[in-house]
Coordinates of N, CA and C and ligand atoms in Angstrom, one line a residue:
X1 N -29.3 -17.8 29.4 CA -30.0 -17.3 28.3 C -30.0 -15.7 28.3
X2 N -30.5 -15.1 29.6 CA -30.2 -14.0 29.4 C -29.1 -13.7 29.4
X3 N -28.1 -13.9 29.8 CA -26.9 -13.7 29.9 C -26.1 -13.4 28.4
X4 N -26.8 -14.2 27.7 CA -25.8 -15.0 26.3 C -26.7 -13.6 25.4
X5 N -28.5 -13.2 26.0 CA -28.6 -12.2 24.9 C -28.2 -10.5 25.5
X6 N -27.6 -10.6 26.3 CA -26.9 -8.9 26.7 C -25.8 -8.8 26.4
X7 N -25.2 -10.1 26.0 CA -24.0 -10.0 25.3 C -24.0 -9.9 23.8
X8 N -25.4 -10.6 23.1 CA -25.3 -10.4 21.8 C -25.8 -8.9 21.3
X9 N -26.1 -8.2 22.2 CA -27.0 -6.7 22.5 C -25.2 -6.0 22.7
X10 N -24.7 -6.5 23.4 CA -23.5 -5.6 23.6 C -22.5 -5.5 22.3
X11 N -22.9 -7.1 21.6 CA -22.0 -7.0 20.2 C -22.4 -6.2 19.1
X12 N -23.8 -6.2 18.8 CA -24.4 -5.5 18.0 C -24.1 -3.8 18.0
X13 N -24.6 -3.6 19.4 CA -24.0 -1.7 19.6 C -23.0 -1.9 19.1
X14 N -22.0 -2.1 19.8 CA -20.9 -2.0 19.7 C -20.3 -2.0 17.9
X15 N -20.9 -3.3 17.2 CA -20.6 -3.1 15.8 C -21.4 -2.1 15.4
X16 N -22.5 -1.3 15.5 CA -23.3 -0.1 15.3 C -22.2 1.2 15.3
X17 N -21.7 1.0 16.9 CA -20.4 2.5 16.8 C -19.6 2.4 16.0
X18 N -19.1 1.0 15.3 CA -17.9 0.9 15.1 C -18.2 1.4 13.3
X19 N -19.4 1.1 12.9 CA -19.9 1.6 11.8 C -20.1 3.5 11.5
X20 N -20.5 3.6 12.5 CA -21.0 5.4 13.3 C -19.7 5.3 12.8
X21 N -18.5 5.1 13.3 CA -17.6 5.8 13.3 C -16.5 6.1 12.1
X22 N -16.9 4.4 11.5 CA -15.9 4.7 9.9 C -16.9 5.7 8.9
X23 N -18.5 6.2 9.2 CA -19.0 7.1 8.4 C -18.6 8.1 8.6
X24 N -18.4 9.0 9.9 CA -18.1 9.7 10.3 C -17.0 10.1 9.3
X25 N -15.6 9.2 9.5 CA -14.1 9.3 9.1 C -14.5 9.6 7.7
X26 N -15.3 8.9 6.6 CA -14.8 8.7 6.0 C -15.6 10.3 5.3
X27 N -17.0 10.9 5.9 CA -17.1 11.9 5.6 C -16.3 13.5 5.9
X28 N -15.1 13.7 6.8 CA -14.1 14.1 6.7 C -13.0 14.1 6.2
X29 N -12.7 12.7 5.8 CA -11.6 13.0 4.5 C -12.6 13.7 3.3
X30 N -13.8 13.5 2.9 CA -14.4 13.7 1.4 C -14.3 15.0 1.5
X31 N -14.3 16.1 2.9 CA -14.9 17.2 3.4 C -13.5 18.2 3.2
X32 N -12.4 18.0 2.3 CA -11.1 18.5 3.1 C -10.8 19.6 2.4
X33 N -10.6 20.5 2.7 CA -10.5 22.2 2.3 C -9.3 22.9 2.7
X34 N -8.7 23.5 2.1 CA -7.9 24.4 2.4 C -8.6 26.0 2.4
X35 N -8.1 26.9 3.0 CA -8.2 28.2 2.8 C -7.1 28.9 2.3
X36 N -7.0 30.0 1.4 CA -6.1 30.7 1.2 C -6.4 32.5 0.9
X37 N -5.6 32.6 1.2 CA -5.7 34.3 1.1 C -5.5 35.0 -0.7
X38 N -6.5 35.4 -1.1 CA -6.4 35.6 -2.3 C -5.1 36.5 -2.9
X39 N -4.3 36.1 -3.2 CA -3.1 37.3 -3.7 C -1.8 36.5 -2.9
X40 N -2.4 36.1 -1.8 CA -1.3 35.7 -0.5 C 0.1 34.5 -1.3
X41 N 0.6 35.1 -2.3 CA 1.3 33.8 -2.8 C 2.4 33.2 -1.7
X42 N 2.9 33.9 -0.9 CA 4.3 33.2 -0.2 C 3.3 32.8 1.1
X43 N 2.0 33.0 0.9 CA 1.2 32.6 2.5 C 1.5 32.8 4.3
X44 N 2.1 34.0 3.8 CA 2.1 34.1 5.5 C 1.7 35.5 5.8
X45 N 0.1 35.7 5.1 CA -1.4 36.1 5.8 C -1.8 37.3 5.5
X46 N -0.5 37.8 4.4 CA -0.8 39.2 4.1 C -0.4 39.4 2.5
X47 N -1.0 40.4 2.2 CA -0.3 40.9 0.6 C 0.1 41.7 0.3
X48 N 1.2 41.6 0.4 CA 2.2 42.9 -0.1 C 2.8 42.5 -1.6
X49 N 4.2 43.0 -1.8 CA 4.7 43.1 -3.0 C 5.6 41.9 -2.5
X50 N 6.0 41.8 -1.5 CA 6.8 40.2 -1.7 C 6.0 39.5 -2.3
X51 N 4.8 39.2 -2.3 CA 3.8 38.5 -3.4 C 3.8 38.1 -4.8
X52 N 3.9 39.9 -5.2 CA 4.3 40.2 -6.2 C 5.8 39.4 -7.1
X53 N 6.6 39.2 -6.0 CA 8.0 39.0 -6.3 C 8.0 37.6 -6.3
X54 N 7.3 37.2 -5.5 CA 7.2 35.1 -5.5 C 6.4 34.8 -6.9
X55 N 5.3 35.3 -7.3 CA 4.8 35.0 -8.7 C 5.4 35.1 -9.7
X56 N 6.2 35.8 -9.8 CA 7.7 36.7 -11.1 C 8.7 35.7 -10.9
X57 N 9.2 35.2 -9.8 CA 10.2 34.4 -9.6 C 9.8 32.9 -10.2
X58 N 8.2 32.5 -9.6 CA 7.8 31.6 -10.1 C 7.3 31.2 -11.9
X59 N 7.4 32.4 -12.6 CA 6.6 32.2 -13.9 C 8.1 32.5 -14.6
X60 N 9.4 33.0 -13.6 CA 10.5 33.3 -14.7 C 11.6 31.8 -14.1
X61 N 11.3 30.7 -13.5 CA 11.0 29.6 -12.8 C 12.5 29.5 -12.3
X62 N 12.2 30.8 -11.4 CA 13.4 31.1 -10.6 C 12.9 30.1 -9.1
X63 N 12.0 29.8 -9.0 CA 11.3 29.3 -8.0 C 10.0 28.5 -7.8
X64 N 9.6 27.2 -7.5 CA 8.9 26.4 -7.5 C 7.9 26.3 -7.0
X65 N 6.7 26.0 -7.8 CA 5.4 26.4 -6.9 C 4.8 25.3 -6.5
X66 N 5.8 24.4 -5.3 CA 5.6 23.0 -4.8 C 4.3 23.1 -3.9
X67 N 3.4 22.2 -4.8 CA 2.2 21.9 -4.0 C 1.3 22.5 -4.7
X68 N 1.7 23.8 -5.8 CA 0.5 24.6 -6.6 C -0.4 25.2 -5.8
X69 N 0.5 25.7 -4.6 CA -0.2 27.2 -3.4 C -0.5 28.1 -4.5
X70 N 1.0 28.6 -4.9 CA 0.8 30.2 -5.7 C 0.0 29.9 -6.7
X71 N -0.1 29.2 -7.8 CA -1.3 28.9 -8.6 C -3.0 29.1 -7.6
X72 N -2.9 28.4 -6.5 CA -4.2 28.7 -6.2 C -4.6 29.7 -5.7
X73 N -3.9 29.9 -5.0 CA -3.9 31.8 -4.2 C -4.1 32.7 -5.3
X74 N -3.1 32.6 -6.3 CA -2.9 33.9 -7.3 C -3.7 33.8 -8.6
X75 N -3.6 32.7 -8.9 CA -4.6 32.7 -10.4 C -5.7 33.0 -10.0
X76 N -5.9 34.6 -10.6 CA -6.9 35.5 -10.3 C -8.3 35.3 -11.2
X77 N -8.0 34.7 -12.3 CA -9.0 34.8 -13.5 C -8.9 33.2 -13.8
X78 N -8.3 32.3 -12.8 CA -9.0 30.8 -13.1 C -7.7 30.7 -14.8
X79 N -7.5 31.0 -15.1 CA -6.9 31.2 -16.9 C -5.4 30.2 -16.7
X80 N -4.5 30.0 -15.4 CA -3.1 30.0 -15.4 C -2.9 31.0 -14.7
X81 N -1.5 30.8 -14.3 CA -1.1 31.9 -12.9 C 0.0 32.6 -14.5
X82 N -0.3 34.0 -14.1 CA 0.4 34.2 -15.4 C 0.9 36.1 -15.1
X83 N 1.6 37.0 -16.0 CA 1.9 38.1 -15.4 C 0.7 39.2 -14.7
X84 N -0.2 39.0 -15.5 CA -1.5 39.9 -15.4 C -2.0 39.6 -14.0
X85 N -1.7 37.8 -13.2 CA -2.1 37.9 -12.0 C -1.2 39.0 -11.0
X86 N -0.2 38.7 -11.4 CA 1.2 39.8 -10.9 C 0.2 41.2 -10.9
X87 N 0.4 41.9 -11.8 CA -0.4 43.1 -12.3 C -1.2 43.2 -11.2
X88 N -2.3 42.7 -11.8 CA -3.7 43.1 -10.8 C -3.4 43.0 -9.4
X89 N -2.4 42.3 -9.3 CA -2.2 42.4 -7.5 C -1.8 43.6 -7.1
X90 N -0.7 43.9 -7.8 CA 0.0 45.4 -7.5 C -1.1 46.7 -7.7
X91 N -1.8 46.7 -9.0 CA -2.7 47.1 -9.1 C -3.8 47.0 -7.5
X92 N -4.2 46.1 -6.6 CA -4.3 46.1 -5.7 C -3.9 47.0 -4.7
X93 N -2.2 46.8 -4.7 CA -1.9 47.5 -3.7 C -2.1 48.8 -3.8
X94 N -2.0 49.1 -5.3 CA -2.0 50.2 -4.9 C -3.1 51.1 -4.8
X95 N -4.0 50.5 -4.4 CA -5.6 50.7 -4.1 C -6.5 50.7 -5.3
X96 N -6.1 50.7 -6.2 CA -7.3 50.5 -7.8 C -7.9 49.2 -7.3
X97 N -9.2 50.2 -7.5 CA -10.2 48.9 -7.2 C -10.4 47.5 -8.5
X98 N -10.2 46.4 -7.6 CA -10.3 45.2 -8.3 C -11.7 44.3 -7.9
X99 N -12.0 44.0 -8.9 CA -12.7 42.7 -9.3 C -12.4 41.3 -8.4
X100 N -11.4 41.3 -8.4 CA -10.5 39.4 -8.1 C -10.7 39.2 -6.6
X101 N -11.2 40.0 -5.6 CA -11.5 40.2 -4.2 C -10.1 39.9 -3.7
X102 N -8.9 40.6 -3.6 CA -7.8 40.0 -3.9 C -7.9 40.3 -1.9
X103 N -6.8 40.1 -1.0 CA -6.8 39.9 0.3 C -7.8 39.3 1.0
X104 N -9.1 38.5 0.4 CA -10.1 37.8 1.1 C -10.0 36.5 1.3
X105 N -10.3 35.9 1.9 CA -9.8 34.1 2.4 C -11.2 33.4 1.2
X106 N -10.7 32.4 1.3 CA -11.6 31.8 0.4 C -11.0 30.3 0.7
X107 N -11.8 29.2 0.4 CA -11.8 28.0 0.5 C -11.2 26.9 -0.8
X108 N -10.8 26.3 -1.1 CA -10.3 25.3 -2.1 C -10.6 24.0 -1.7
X109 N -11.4 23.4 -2.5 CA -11.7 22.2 -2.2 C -10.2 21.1 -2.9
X110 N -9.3 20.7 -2.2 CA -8.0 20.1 -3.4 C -8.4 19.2 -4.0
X111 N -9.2 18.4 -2.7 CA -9.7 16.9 -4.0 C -11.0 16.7 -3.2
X112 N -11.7 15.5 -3.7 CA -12.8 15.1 -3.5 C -13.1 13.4 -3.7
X113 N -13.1 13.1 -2.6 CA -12.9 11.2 -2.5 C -14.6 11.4 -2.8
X114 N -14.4 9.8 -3.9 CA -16.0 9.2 -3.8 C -16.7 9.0 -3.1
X115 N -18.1 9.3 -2.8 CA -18.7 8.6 -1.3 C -18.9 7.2 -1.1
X116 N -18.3 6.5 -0.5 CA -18.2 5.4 0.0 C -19.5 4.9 0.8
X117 N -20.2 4.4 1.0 CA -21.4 4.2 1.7 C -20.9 2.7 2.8
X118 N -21.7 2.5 3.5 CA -21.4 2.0 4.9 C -22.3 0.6 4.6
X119 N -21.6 -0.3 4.5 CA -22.6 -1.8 4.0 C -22.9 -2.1 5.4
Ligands
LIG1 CA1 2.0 37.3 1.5
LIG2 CA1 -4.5 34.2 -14.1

């Protein structure tokens, strides 16, 4: 008897972690974020005018904005990625002070799973 209830004590935890653990999961997928460097359209950590030149390439659709990085990096004003984001970046560089917090990291939430709750 005791025997049979340390084992139903071991089944139960054990389904307890196993619950712990798909909440856990499933609040990490809901939780998924990117960061990007504001202006950073080609994303490798800095903003210069090759920047400049990946957005121009991409709106004269010399070049593909697979995945909608440069859209999220560059659309400065939320409106469409469009020449004025071009502008204001250069405008950036060349020290005129901007509005758009342009070289600051910032978070993107891409999607957002329903919360799933744990029966
Ligand atoms: Ca860059
Ligand atoms: Ca824009």
């Amino acid at each position: 008897m005791i025997k049979r209830m340390r084992r139903m004590r071991m089944i139960v935890s054990l389904a307890a972690a196993a619950a712990m653990a798909f909440s856990v999961a499933a609040m990490s997928v809901s939780a998924a974020t990117e960061n990007y460097i504001r202006g950073d359209a080609n994303g490798d950590g800095t903003v210069n005018i090759n920047d400049v030149t990946v957005i121009q390439r991409v709106l004269a659709d010399l070049e593909k904005d697979t995945g909608g990085a440069v859209k999220r990096s560059c659309d400065l004003d939320g409106k469409g990625l469009d020449i004025a984001d071009a502008t204001n970046i250069q405008c950036y560089l060349a020290e005129f002070v901007s509005s758009y917090q342009i070289g600051k990291t910032f978070s993107f939430d891409e999607y957002e799973l329903p919360f799933i709750p744990v029966t």
